[in-house]
Coordinates of C-alpha atoms in Angstrom, one line a residue:
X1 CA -99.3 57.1 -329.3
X2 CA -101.4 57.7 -332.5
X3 CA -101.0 60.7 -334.2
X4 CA -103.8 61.7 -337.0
X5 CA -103.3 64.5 -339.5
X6 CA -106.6 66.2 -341.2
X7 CA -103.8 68.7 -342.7
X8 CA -105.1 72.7 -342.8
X9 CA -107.7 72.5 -345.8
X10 CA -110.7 74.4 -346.0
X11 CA -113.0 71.6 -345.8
X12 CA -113.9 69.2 -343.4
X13 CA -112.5 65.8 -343.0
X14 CA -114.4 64.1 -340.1
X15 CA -114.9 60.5 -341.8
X16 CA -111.7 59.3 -340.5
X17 CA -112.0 60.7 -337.1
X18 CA -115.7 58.7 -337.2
X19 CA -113.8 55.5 -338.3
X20 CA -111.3 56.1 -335.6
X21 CA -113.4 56.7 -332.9
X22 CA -115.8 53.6 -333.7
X23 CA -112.3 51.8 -332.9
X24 CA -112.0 53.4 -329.9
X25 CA -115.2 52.4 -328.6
X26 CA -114.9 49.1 -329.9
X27 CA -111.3 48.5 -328.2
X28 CA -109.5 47.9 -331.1
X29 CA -107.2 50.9 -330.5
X30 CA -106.4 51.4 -326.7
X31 CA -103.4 54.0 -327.5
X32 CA -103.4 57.6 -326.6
X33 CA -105.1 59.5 -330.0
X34 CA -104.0 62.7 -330.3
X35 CA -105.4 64.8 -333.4
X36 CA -104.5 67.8 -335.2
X37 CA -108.0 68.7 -336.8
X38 CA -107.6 71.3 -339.2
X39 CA -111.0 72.5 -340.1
X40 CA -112.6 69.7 -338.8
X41 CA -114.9 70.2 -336.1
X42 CA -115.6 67.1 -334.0
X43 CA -116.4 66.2 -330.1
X44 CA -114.6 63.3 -328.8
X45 CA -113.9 62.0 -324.9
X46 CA -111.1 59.6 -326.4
X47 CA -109.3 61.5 -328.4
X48 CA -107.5 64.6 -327.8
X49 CA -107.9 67.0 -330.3
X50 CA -106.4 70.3 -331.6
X51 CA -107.3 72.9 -334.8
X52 CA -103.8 73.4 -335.6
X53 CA -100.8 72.5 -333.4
X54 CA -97.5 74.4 -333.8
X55 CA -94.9 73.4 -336.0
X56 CA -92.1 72.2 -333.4
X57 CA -95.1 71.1 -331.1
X58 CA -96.2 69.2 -334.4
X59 CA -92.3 67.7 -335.0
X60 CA -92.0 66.6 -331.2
X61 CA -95.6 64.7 -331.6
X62 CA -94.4 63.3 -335.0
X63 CA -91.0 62.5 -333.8
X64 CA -92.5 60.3 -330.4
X65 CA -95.5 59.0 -332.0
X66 CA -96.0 55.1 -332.9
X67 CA -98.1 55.3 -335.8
X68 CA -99.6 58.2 -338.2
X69 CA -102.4 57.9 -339.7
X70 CA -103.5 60.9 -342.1
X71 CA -105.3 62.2 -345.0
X72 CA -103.2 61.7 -348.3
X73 CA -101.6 65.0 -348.3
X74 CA -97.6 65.0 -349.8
X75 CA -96.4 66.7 -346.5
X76 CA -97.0 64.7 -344.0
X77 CA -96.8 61.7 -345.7
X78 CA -93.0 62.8 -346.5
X79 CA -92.5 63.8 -343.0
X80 CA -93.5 60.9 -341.6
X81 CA -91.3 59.1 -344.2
X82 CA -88.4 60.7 -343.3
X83 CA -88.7 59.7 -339.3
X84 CA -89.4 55.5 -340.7
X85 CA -92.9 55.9 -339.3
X86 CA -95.8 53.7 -339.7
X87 CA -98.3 55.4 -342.0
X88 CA -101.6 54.9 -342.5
X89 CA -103.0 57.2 -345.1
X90 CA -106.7 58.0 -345.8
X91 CA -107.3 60.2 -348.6
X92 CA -110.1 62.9 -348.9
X93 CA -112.4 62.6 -351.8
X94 CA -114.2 64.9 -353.9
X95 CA -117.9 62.7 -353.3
X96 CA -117.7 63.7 -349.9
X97 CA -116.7 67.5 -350.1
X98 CA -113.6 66.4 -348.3
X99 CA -111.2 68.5 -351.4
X100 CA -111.8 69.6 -354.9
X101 CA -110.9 66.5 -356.5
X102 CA -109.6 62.9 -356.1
X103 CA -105.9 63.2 -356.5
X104 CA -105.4 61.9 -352.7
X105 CA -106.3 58.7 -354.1
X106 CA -103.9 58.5 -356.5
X107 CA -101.0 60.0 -354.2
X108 CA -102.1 57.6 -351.3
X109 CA -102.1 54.4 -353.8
X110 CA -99.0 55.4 -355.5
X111 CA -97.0 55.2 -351.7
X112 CA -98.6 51.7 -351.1
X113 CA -97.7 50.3 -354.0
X114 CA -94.0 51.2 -353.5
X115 CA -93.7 50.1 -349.7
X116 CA -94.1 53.3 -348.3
X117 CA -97.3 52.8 -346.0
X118 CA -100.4 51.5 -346.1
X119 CA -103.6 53.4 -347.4
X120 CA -107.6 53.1 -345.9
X121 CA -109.8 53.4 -348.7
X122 CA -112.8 51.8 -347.2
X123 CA -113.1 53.5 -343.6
X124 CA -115.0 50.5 -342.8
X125 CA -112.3 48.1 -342.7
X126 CA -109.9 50.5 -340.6
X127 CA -109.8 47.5 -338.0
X128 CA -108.3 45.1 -340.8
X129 CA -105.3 48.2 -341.7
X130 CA -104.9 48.5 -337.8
X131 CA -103.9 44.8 -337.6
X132 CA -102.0 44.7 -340.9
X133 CA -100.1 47.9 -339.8
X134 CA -99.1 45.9 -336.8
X135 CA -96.7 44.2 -339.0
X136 CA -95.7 45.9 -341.8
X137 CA -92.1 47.6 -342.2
X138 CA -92.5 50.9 -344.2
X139 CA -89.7 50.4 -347.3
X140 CA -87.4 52.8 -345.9
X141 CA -87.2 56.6 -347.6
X142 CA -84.3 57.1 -349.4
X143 CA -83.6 60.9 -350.9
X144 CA -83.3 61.7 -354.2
X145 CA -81.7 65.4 -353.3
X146 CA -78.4 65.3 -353.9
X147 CA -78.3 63.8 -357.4
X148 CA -81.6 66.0 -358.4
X149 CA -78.7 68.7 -357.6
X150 CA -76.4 67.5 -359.3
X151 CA -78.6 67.2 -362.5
X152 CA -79.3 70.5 -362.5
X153 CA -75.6 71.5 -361.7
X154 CA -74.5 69.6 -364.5
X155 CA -77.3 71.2 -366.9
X156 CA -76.3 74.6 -365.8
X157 CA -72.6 74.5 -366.5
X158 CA -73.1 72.3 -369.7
X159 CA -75.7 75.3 -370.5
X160 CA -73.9 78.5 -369.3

C-alpha cells in the first residue's frame, strides 16, 4: 500500500496527486493509494482519499504502508523515518501557490543528500523515482535525543 501525505496547510497541493494518478492510469503503480488530502480537493476512482485522517488511524496507515510518498513537510518525513519507510518526498513550492515560500525544497534535498529518502522535484519523472525507490534502502534514522539531553543537562548544572 501507498500512503501520500498533502499535510494540513491552507493551500492546495494537487500536482502530486495529478502525477500520481497519471501513474495509475498508466500502470506503473498497481498498489492500493490511499491519500490523506488536506486541503486539497481532488476526484479520483483509483485512489482513496481523505481531508484529514485521525491521528492513530493515521499511525496504523503509516505503520502498514509500503511506501510514503509526501510533500516535504519535517513531520512526516520524521515519522516515516522513524518506522525505516521508503520516502518519497515532493515538496510544495511557492510558484505554484502550493506554501509561502520554497523551504520544502531545501528540507526535501537536505534528506536525500544524507540517505534518508528520495525527493520528486520534476513531477514528470515520478515513474523514474517509482523504479529507483524500488531499490533503495533509506540510511536508517538514528536519534540524536539523548545526548541533545545530556548537552543541556550538562549546561545547566555547569551554569546553575
Amino acid at each position: 500500500m501507498i500512503l501520500v501525505t498533502l499535510g494540513t496547510q491552507d493551500k492546495a497541493f494537487p500536482r502530486l496527486l495529478e502525477a500520481i494518478e497519471k501513474q495509475l492510469k498508466k500502470g506503473t503503480i498497481n498498489d492500493e493509494v490511499i491519500v490523506q488530502a488536506g486541503c486539497t480537493a481532488f476526484e479520483s476512482e483509483q485512489m482513496k482519499l481523505f481531508d484529514l485522517i485521525p491521528m492513530e488511524q493515521f499511525d496504523e496507515l503509516l505503520a502498514r504502508c509500503d511506501l510514503l510518498i509526501t510533500h516535504g513537510g519535517v513531520g512526516t518525513i520524521m515519522a516515516g523515518l522513524r518506522l525505516g519507510k521508503k520516502i518519497i518526498a515532493a515538496p510544495r513550492l511557492a510558484q505554484y501557490h502550493e506554501h509561502h515560500n520554497d523551504h520544502q525544497t531545501e528540507i526535501v534535498s537536505s534528506f536525500e543528500q544524507q540517505g534518508y529518502l528520495l525527493a520528486l522535484h520534476d513531477f514528470d519523472r515520478l515513474d523514474e523515482v517509482l523504479k529507483q525507490v524500488r531499490t533503495f534502502e533509506p540510511k536508517p534514522l538514528v536519534s540524536n535525543t539523548a545526548n541533545m539531553i545530556q548537552l543541556i543537562d550538562d549546561w545547566i548544572q555547569t551554569n546553575a
